[in-house]
Short mmCIF file of C-alpha atoms in Angstrom, two decimals:
data_model
loop_
_atom_site.label_atom_id
_atom_site.label_comp_id
_atom_site.label_asym_id
_atom_site.label_seq_id
_atom_site.Cartn_x
_atom_site.Cartn_y
_atom_site.Cartn_z
CA MET A 1041 -14.94 15.05 22.38
CA GLU A 1042 -18.09 14.15 23.98
CA ALA A 1043 -17.84 11.67 27.11
CA MET A 1044 -18.62 8.03 26.11
CA GLU A 1045 -21.60 7.12 28.29
CA ILE A 1046 -20.99 3.79 30.03
CA ASP A 1047 -24.19 3.50 32.62
CA SER A 1048 -26.19 5.90 34.88
CA GLU A 1049 -23.59 5.82 37.63
CA LYS A 1050 -20.17 6.33 35.93
CA ASN A 1051 -19.03 7.92 32.69
CA LEU A 1052 -15.66 6.82 30.89
CA GLN A 1053 -13.80 9.72 29.01
CA ARG A 1054 -12.71 8.62 25.97
CA LYS A 1055 -8.93 9.31 25.54
CA GLN A 1056 -7.89 11.43 22.85
CA SER A 1057 -4.74 11.80 20.72
CA ILE A 1058 -3.02 14.53 18.41
CA TYR A 1059 -3.82 13.81 14.63
CA ASN A 1060 -1.67 14.90 11.82
CA SER A 1061 -2.52 13.97 8.42
CA LEU A 1062 0.53 13.61 5.97
CA ASP A 1063 -1.76 12.81 2.49
CA GLU A 1064 -0.70 15.98 0.64
CA LYS A 1065 1.78 14.00 -1.68
CA PHE A 1066 -0.91 11.48 -2.35
CA LEU A 1067 -3.60 14.13 -3.66
CA ILE A 1068 -4.20 15.11 -7.43
CA HIS A 1069 -5.21 18.67 -7.75
CA LYS A 1070 -5.35 19.46 -11.11
CA GLU A 1071 -5.90 15.89 -13.03
CA THR A 1072 -4.81 15.95 -16.51
CA TYR A 1073 -3.58 13.25 -19.21
CA ARG A 1074 -2.89 15.11 -21.82
CA GLY A 1075 0.76 14.91 -23.03
CA GLN A 1076 1.60 12.86 -19.92
CA GLN A 1077 3.57 9.95 -20.42
CA TYR A 1078 4.72 6.92 -17.96
CA SER A 1079 8.22 7.41 -18.74
CA GLN A 1080 8.14 10.27 -16.62
CA ILE A 1081 7.64 8.68 -13.56
CA TYR A 1082 10.47 6.36 -14.10
CA PHE A 1083 12.83 9.03 -14.72
CA ALA A 1084 11.98 10.86 -11.46
CA ARG A 1085 12.34 7.52 -9.47
CA LEU A 1086 15.78 6.95 -11.11
CA HIS A 1087 16.87 10.44 -10.47
CA LEU A 1088 16.07 10.63 -6.76
CA MET A 1089 17.09 7.01 -5.98
CA ARG A 1090 20.32 7.04 -8.03
CA THR A 1091 21.35 10.23 -5.78
CA LEU A 1092 20.63 8.34 -2.91
CA LEU A 1093 22.25 5.29 -3.85
CA TYR A 1094 25.41 6.96 -4.98
CA SER A 1095 25.41 8.40 -1.38
CA LEU A 1096 25.58 4.96 -0.10
CA VAL A 1097 28.03 3.48 -2.38
CA HIS A 1098 31.00 5.68 -0.75
CA ASP A 1099 30.64 3.44 2.23
CA TRP A 1100 29.66 0.44 0.58
CA LYS A 1101 32.62 0.02 -1.94
CA PRO A 1102 34.61 3.25 -2.15
CA HIS A 1103 37.30 1.62 -4.30
CA LEU A 1104 35.16 0.86 -7.26
CA PRO A 1105 34.44 3.43 -9.86
CA VAL A 1106 30.89 4.03 -10.58
CA CYS A 1107 29.75 3.98 -14.39
CA THR A 1108 26.64 4.18 -16.64
CA ILE A 1109 25.53 1.17 -18.72
CA LEU A 1110 26.85 2.62 -21.99
CA GLY A 1111 30.36 3.02 -20.18
CA LEU A 1112 30.55 -0.51 -19.07
CA GLU A 1113 34.05 -2.37 -20.33
CA GLU A 1114 34.34 -5.89 -20.57
CA GLY A 1115 36.10 -7.51 -17.65
CA LYS A 1116 36.29 -4.20 -15.87
CA GLU A 1117 34.87 -4.49 -12.21
CA CYS A 1118 32.76 -1.16 -11.52
CA ILE A 1119 29.34 -0.10 -9.65
CA VAL A 1120 26.23 0.84 -11.98
CA VAL A 1121 23.00 2.14 -10.86
CA GLY A 1122 19.48 1.76 -12.75
CA THR A 1123 16.15 0.42 -12.78
CA LEU A 1124 15.65 -3.35 -13.08
CA TYR A 1125 13.18 -4.73 -15.86
CA LYS A 1126 11.98 -8.31 -15.33
CA HIS A 1127 11.35 -10.04 -18.75
CA MET A 1128 8.66 -12.47 -17.88
CA LYS A 1129 7.71 -15.25 -20.39
CA LEU A 1130 4.10 -15.43 -19.08
CA LYS A 1131 3.20 -11.97 -18.37
CA PRO A 1132 0.14 -10.90 -19.81
CA ARG A 1133 -0.19 -8.60 -22.75
CA ILE A 1134 -3.02 -6.93 -24.21
CA LEU A 1135 -1.95 -7.88 -27.83
CA ASP A 1136 -1.99 -11.45 -26.70
CA GLU A 1137 -5.68 -11.07 -25.47
CA TYR A 1138 -6.52 -10.16 -29.27
CA SER A 1139 -4.86 -12.95 -30.68
CA LYS A 1140 -6.33 -15.61 -28.17
CA GLU A 1141 -9.95 -14.45 -28.49
CA ARG A 1142 -11.04 -17.64 -30.15
CA SER A 1143 -8.71 -20.11 -28.09
CA ALA A 1144 -10.10 -21.98 -25.20
CA THR A 1145 -9.53 -20.29 -21.82
CA PRO A 1146 -7.20 -22.59 -19.46
CA LEU A 1147 -9.04 -24.42 -16.99
CA VAL A 1148 -6.55 -23.64 -14.12
CA LYS A 1149 -5.31 -20.14 -13.60
CA PRO A 1150 -1.76 -19.85 -12.48
CA HIS A 1151 -1.05 -18.27 -8.83
CA ASN A 1152 1.16 -15.69 -10.72
CA PHE A 1153 2.97 -15.22 -13.60
CA MET A 1154 6.68 -16.56 -12.65
CA HIS A 1155 8.65 -18.86 -15.09
CA PRO A 1156 12.02 -20.60 -14.73
CA ASP A 1157 13.20 -18.50 -17.80
CA ASP A 1158 12.56 -14.96 -16.53
CA HIS A 1159 15.63 -12.96 -16.46
CA LEU A 1160 16.49 -9.29 -15.12
CA ILE A 1161 17.69 -6.31 -17.12
CA LEU A 1162 19.33 -3.26 -15.78
CA GLU A 1163 18.66 -0.08 -17.41
CA ASP A 1164 19.21 3.67 -17.47
CA GLU A 1165 18.91 6.73 -19.65
CA SER A 1166 22.23 5.33 -21.75
CA GLY A 1167 20.98 1.79 -22.19
CA ARG A 1168 20.05 -1.48 -20.88
CA VAL A 1169 21.86 -4.57 -19.96
CA LYS A 1170 21.05 -8.19 -19.27
CA ILE A 1171 21.81 -8.95 -15.85
CA GLY A 1172 23.89 -12.71 -15.43
CA GLY A 1173 25.20 -14.44 -12.31
CA THR A 1174 23.45 -16.11 -9.53
CA MET A 1175 23.51 -13.28 -6.96
CA LEU A 1176 20.34 -11.31 -7.95
CA SER A 1177 17.45 -14.03 -8.16
CA PRO A 1178 14.43 -12.81 -10.76
CA SER A 1179 11.95 -14.29 -8.18
CA ALA A 1180 12.46 -11.88 -5.62
CA TYR A 1181 12.79 -8.69 -7.69
CA VAL A 1182 10.09 -6.74 -9.88
CA THR A 1183 10.08 -4.14 -12.49
CA GLY A 1184 10.85 -0.63 -11.32
CA VAL A 1185 13.12 -1.47 -8.51
CA ILE A 1186 16.16 0.98 -8.33
CA VAL A 1187 19.50 -0.92 -7.37
CA ALA A 1188 23.38 -0.41 -7.29
CA LEU A 1189 25.00 -3.42 -8.67
CA HIS A 1190 28.69 -4.55 -8.05
CA GLY A 1191 30.09 -6.64 -11.36
CA LYS A 1192 31.61 -6.65 -14.58
CA GLU A 1193 30.78 -7.08 -18.26
CA SER A 1194 30.98 -10.79 -19.42
CA GLY A 1195 32.48 -11.48 -23.09
CA ALA A 1196 28.72 -12.50 -23.60
CA GLY A 1197 27.87 -8.80 -23.21
CA ASP A 1198 25.69 -9.72 -19.91
CA PHE A 1199 26.43 -7.78 -16.62
CA THR A 1200 27.86 -10.45 -13.99
CA VAL A 1201 26.65 -9.42 -10.73
CA GLN A 1202 28.67 -9.91 -7.91
CA ASP A 1203 26.92 -7.94 -5.19
CA VAL A 1204 23.73 -5.89 -4.81
CA LEU A 1205 23.03 -2.78 -2.68
CA GLU A 1206 19.54 -1.86 -2.00
CA ALA A 1207 18.25 1.55 -0.55
CA GLY A 1208 17.53 0.16 2.74
CA LEU A 1209 14.80 1.56 5.16
CA PRO A 1210 14.89 5.21 5.28
CA PRO A 1211 15.30 7.41 8.27
CA GLN A 1212 12.88 7.18 10.91
CA ILE A 1213 11.81 9.88 13.22
CA GLU A 1214 12.29 9.13 16.79
CA PHE A 1215 10.03 7.49 18.83
CA PRO A 1216 7.95 9.77 21.19
CA LEU A 1217 8.49 9.20 25.06
CA LYS A 1218 6.14 6.45 25.98
CA SER A 1219 2.84 7.60 27.35
CA LYS A 1220 1.31 6.76 30.56
CA GLU A 1221 -2.03 6.05 29.06
CA ASP A 1222 -2.46 3.25 27.01
CA LYS A 1223 -4.00 4.25 23.59
CA PHE A 1224 -4.89 2.02 20.70
CA VAL A 1225 -5.91 2.19 17.03
CA VAL A 1226 -8.38 -0.26 15.39
CA LEU A 1227 -7.57 -0.96 11.63
CA PHE A 1228 -9.92 -3.57 9.59
CA SER A 1229 -10.60 -3.75 5.78
CA GLY A 1230 -12.56 -5.74 3.41
CA LEU A 1231 -16.27 -5.24 4.78
CA SER A 1232 -17.93 -5.42 1.30
CA VAL A 1233 -21.15 -4.20 2.12
CA GLY A 1234 -23.44 -5.28 -0.17
CA SER A 1235 -22.10 -8.69 -1.21
CA SER A 1236 -23.31 -12.22 0.04
CA ARG A 1237 -20.22 -12.47 2.22
CA SER A 1238 -20.65 -9.43 4.27
CA ASN A 1239 -22.34 -10.19 7.76
CA PRO A 1240 -24.00 -6.94 9.22
CA LEU A 1241 -24.21 -8.43 12.54
CA GLU A 1242 -20.55 -9.22 12.72
CA PHE A 1243 -19.89 -5.72 11.75
CA GLN A 1244 -22.57 -4.06 13.96
CA LEU A 1245 -20.84 -6.09 16.93
CA LEU A 1246 -17.54 -4.10 15.96
CA VAL A 1247 -19.02 -1.13 15.99
CA ASP A 1248 -20.67 -1.34 19.22
CA HIS A 1249 -17.24 -2.72 20.62
CA ILE A 1250 -15.37 0.28 19.46
CA THR A 1251 -18.22 2.57 20.98
CA GLY A 1252 -18.42 1.09 24.29
CA HIS A 1253 -21.96 -0.59 23.66
CA LEU A 1254 -20.48 -3.92 24.69
CA GLY A 1255 -19.03 -5.93 27.75
CA ASP A 1256 -18.83 -5.06 31.53
CA GLU A 1257 -17.36 -2.03 32.73
CA LYS A 1258 -13.90 -3.39 32.35
CA GLU A 1259 -14.43 -4.18 28.46
CA GLN A 1260 -15.93 -0.70 28.01
CA GLY A 1261 -12.74 0.80 30.00
CA THR A 1262 -10.60 -0.83 27.10
CA ALA A 1263 -13.01 0.53 24.47
CA ALA A 1264 -12.42 4.20 25.96
CA GLN A 1265 -8.87 3.49 25.22
CA ILE A 1266 -9.60 3.38 21.28
CA VAL A 1267 -8.63 6.83 19.92
CA HIS A 1268 -8.53 6.26 16.33
CA VAL A 1269 -10.05 3.92 13.66
CA VAL A 1270 -8.93 3.24 10.41
CA ILE A 1271 -10.90 1.07 7.30
CA ALA A 1272 -8.21 0.29 4.91
CA GLY A 1273 -10.43 -0.36 1.71
CA SER A 1274 -12.85 -2.50 -0.05
CA SER A 1275 -15.69 -1.29 2.34
CA LEU A 1276 -18.48 -1.53 -0.50
CA GLU A 1277 -19.29 -4.21 -3.21
CA ILE A 1278 -21.67 -2.87 -5.78
CA HIS A 1279 -22.96 -5.28 -8.20
CA GLY A 1280 -20.94 -5.03 -11.39
CA GLY A 1281 -23.86 -5.83 -13.54
CA LEU A 1282 -25.19 -2.30 -12.68
CA ILE A 1283 -22.57 -0.18 -13.62
CA ASN A 1284 -21.72 -1.48 -17.08
CA GLY A 1285 -22.79 1.70 -19.16
CA GLN A 1286 -26.08 1.36 -19.63
CA ASN A 1287 -29.01 3.76 -18.53
CA LEU A 1288 -30.24 2.66 -15.05
CA THR A 1289 -33.88 2.32 -14.18
CA PRO A 1290 -34.98 3.79 -10.68
CA LYS A 1291 -35.12 0.53 -9.34
CA ASP A 1292 -31.39 -0.34 -10.20
CA GLN A 1293 -30.46 2.85 -8.82
CA SER A 1294 -32.07 2.06 -5.60
CA ARG A 1295 -30.40 -1.26 -5.64
CA MET A 1296 -27.06 0.58 -6.16
CA SER A 1297 -27.61 2.93 -3.13
CA GLU A 1298 -28.54 0.43 -0.47
CA PRO A 1299 -25.09 -0.73 0.52
CA ILE A 1300 -23.82 2.95 0.49
CA LYS A 1301 -26.49 3.87 2.84
CA GLU A 1302 -26.05 0.86 5.23
CA LEU A 1303 -22.49 1.68 5.42
CA ASP A 1304 -23.02 5.37 5.89
CA ILE A 1305 -25.30 4.28 9.02
CA LEU A 1306 -22.51 2.00 10.60
CA LEU A 1307 -19.65 4.65 9.74
CA ALA A 1308 -21.93 7.43 11.42
CA GLN A 1309 -22.04 5.33 14.75
CA ILE A 1310 -18.49 5.11 14.80
CA ALA A 1311 -17.87 8.70 13.85
CA VAL A 1312 -20.11 10.27 17.03
CA SER A 1313 -17.71 8.12 19.34
CA VAL A 1314 -14.31 8.10 17.73
CA PRO A 1315 -12.11 9.57 14.72
CA LEU A 1316 -12.38 7.41 11.59
CA ASP A 1317 -10.46 7.38 8.61
CA ILE A 1318 -12.01 5.68 5.46
CA MET A 1319 -9.73 4.56 2.52
CA PRO A 1320 -10.71 3.36 -0.71
CA GLY A 1321 -9.87 0.17 -2.15
CA PRO A 1322 -9.99 -1.84 -5.40
CA LYS A 1323 -13.79 -2.48 -5.14
CA ASP A 1324 -14.96 0.80 -3.79
CA PRO A 1325 -16.83 3.61 -5.87
CA ALA A 1326 -13.30 5.73 -6.21
CA ASN A 1327 -10.75 6.14 -9.01
CA PHE A 1328 -9.01 2.82 -9.91
CA SER A 1329 -5.47 4.24 -10.30
CA LEU A 1330 -3.04 4.64 -7.52
CA PRO A 1331 -3.06 7.07 -5.62
CA GLN A 1332 -6.69 6.55 -4.93
CA GLN A 1333 -8.40 9.89 -4.15
CA PRO A 1334 -10.70 10.21 -1.01
CA PHE A 1335 -14.45 9.33 -1.13
CA ASN A 1336 -16.87 11.94 -2.16
CA ARG A 1337 -18.09 13.09 1.33
CA TYR A 1338 -21.82 13.15 -0.25
CA LEU A 1339 -21.59 9.29 -0.57
CA PHE A 1340 -21.84 9.32 3.27
CA PRO A 1341 -24.20 12.18 4.43
CA GLY A 1342 -24.82 10.70 7.86
CA ALA A 1343 -20.86 10.16 8.97
CA ALA A 1344 -19.65 13.14 7.02
CA ALA A 1345 -21.97 15.46 9.49
CA TYR A 1346 -19.08 14.46 12.03
CA ASN A 1347 -15.67 16.47 11.91
CA THR A 1348 -14.28 13.17 13.18
CA PHE A 1349 -14.95 11.40 9.95
CA ARG A 1350 -12.41 11.54 7.18
CA ALA A 1351 -12.37 10.56 3.72
CA CYS A 1352 -8.42 9.67 2.88
CA THR A 1353 -6.15 8.72 0.21
CA ASN A 1354 -4.87 5.14 -0.64
CA PRO A 1355 -1.96 4.94 0.19
CA HIS A 1356 -2.49 6.89 3.53
CA CYS A 1357 -0.17 8.45 5.94
CA PHE A 1358 -0.76 10.08 9.19
CA GLU A 1359 0.63 10.63 12.59
CA LEU A 1360 -1.16 9.97 15.92
CA ASP A 1361 0.87 11.27 19.01
CA SER A 1362 4.02 11.58 16.62
CA ILE A 1363 3.95 7.62 15.80
CA ARG A 1364 3.82 7.66 11.76
CA PHE A 1365 1.54 5.17 10.32
CA LEU A 1366 1.75 4.20 6.55
CA GLY A 1367 -0.56 1.96 4.71
CA THR A 1368 -2.33 1.01 1.59
CA SER A 1369 -5.79 -1.05 0.49
CA GLY A 1370 -3.53 -4.17 -0.58
CA GLN A 1371 -3.12 -3.33 -4.13
CA ASN A 1372 0.56 -2.98 -4.06
CA VAL A 1373 1.15 -6.29 -2.54
CA HIS A 1374 -1.48 -8.56 -4.69
CA ASP A 1375 0.56 -7.15 -7.76
CA LEU A 1376 4.05 -8.11 -5.91
CA GLU A 1377 2.22 -11.52 -5.42
CA LYS A 1378 1.55 -12.18 -9.27
CA TYR A 1379 4.88 -10.91 -10.57
CA SER A 1380 7.62 -12.41 -7.50
CA GLU A 1381 7.60 -14.68 -5.11
CA ALA A 1382 7.96 -14.50 -0.95
CA LYS A 1383 7.33 -17.17 1.77
CA ASP A 1384 4.31 -14.55 2.99
CA LYS A 1385 2.58 -11.28 2.71
CA VAL A 1386 4.85 -9.64 5.46
CA GLU A 1387 7.86 -10.46 3.41
CA PHE A 1388 6.41 -8.37 0.62
CA MET A 1389 5.97 -5.64 2.76
CA GLU A 1390 9.60 -5.54 4.07
CA ARG A 1391 10.78 -5.60 0.51
CA THR A 1392 8.93 -2.45 -0.27
CA LEU A 1393 10.48 -0.77 2.71
CA ARG A 1394 13.99 -2.06 1.96
CA TRP A 1395 13.41 -0.63 -1.70
CA ARG A 1396 11.76 2.66 0.02
CA HIS A 1397 9.09 2.27 -2.61
CA LEU A 1398 5.40 1.51 -2.04
CA ALA A 1399 4.33 0.45 -5.40
CA PRO A 1400 7.49 -0.50 -7.58
CA THR A 1401 5.35 -2.16 -10.14
CA ALA A 1402 3.37 0.89 -10.88
CA PRO A 1403 2.96 1.91 -13.80
CA ASN A 1404 4.13 -1.44 -15.37
CA THR A 1405 1.48 -3.89 -14.25
CA LEU A 1406 -0.11 -1.56 -11.53
CA ARG A 1407 -2.36 1.24 -12.56
CA CYS A 1408 -1.22 4.89 -11.23
CA TYR A 1409 -1.61 8.53 -12.53
CA PRO A 1410 1.16 9.78 -14.78
CA PHE A 1411 3.18 11.90 -12.61
CA THR A 1412 5.24 14.09 -14.71
CA ASP A 1413 7.82 15.54 -12.03
CA ARG A 1414 7.59 13.35 -8.91
CA ASP A 1415 6.93 9.40 -7.55
CA PRO A 1416 4.66 10.09 -4.76
CA PHE A 1417 5.07 6.30 -3.90
CA LEU A 1418 8.91 7.05 -3.07
CA ILE A 1419 9.33 6.30 1.17
CA GLU A 1420 11.17 9.22 2.26
CA SER A 1421 10.51 8.83 6.12
CA CYS A 1422 10.11 5.28 7.67
CA PRO A 1423 6.70 4.79 9.28
CA HIS A 1424 6.70 3.44 12.87
CA VAL A 1425 3.40 1.03 11.79
CA TYR A 1426 2.81 -0.36 8.35
CA PHE A 1427 -0.39 -2.13 7.37
CA VAL A 1428 -1.56 -3.44 4.26
CA GLY A 1429 -5.56 -4.43 3.93
CA ASN A 1430 -7.84 -7.06 2.26
CA GLN A 1431 -5.02 -9.84 3.01
CA ASP A 1432 -6.17 -13.53 3.36
CA THR A 1433 -4.90 -13.70 7.00
CA PHE A 1434 -3.64 -11.61 9.72
CA ALA A 1435 -0.01 -11.45 9.88
CA THR A 1436 2.50 -9.22 11.84
CA SER A 1437 6.21 -8.52 12.51
CA VAL A 1438 8.67 -6.07 13.61
CA LEU A 1439 11.26 -5.06 11.09
CA LYS A 1440 14.63 -3.80 12.10
CA GLY A 1441 16.85 -1.46 10.25
CA SER A 1442 20.55 -0.90 9.88
CA GLU A 1443 20.21 2.30 11.54
CA GLY A 1444 17.85 1.34 14.63
CA GLN A 1445 14.70 1.76 12.91
CA LEU A 1446 11.63 -0.49 14.06
CA VAL A 1447 8.76 -0.78 11.99
CA ARG A 1448 5.82 -2.79 12.90
CA LEU A 1449 4.27 -4.59 10.02
CA ILE A 1450 0.39 -5.46 9.97
CA SER A 1451 -1.15 -7.98 7.18
CA ILE A 1452 -5.09 -6.89 7.87
CA PRO A 1453 -7.45 -9.56 6.73
CA LYS A 1454 -10.55 -9.11 5.20
CA PHE A 1455 -13.13 -8.66 7.47
CA CYS A 1456 -16.11 -10.26 5.58
CA GLU A 1457 -14.45 -13.30 5.76
CA THR A 1458 -12.58 -13.72 8.79
CA GLY A 1459 -14.38 -11.55 11.18
CA VAL A 1460 -11.13 -10.12 12.40
CA ALA A 1461 -10.04 -6.50 13.29
CA VAL A 1462 -6.41 -5.45 14.21
CA VAL A 1463 -5.75 -3.29 17.64
CA GLU A 1464 -2.43 -1.70 17.55
CA ALA A 1465 -1.43 0.22 20.53
CA VAL A 1466 -0.07 4.14 19.85
CA SER A 1467 3.38 3.65 21.68
CA CYS A 1468 6.92 2.82 21.31
CA HIS A 1469 7.78 -0.81 20.47
#
């Protein structure tokens, strides 16, 4: 990689790191929707997670038998493993939209769709049963989570839960030996280039800081320690009126391309100096369903001319110097916020790790591709850094697992609203 020139008397060499992309499981090579049902992804999820939970049950409650839902007997304590379904009174339904076409739109939209009457149901291939008792709070769970439950069937036909076992954090590869050199990754999201909220000057200042064109020698020395940049979605915002299906005039086409050209210029400035990963997000010109596929490189001809520029999937997984990063552009947490409750966004992130699933609400309320033989959102290896983009505020914490796992959780705010980018050290915690 080229040296980063600081002044005429002294050159600072930008530090480098070993990069390994782990996005293969999120790539869709032969996209087809013929004959595919979303039930298949649930079957794949239940099969893999049940095998895992069965192995954990032996240490958890070895004295209790494991039953299927169909095999439950009234009053007999047992363990049953299945998929949670959350019955929600306020959950939007497409048929309701048709029936309410002529009704007035409510003035106040709810923060989420929670209701005191919500209840949980457990299901497997043999059947389903309503969950009773107070052990499992509906507010903390969503449809799609796989759990093991200890309890017994009541006279009313409910399964009264006495204890619950979640999968917990997956195994984690060992932290590499601490490097003598300080290295950093810069993460930001929500640039929204093309919107009224975007501040080109603010973004240019960030680019100049990353590339070492700002500050004194100390500041530039810090910039030389940045070894990687990740943009976690929502980089562009194209006016919706221009993409509603009608033929575009040359003037409209020019208006659509301007934000893309502006972003390309800035991405090229970063890519000439430091490796750059860009992920698609909910408002970007990419497929809407998860996993979102990489941007077409022809959108960014200036940046794509450099081999340091990488268009990546969302979710995105990679390793830098054997430190594993896993992140999304925020759709998974935003959907959890609609259908469950937590004290903050970081708690939602913690739950996805403990459930070993990035997007448990997909495909029920979060759109995803109808995979037939696998569920790519299962977290098989615990990351060292887990980030989620396009959040309202910055937040971070360290999550500790029962087997010594340590995960740095990072909630990345929208840059266009906060002007905040996150700098994470590439080293052990």
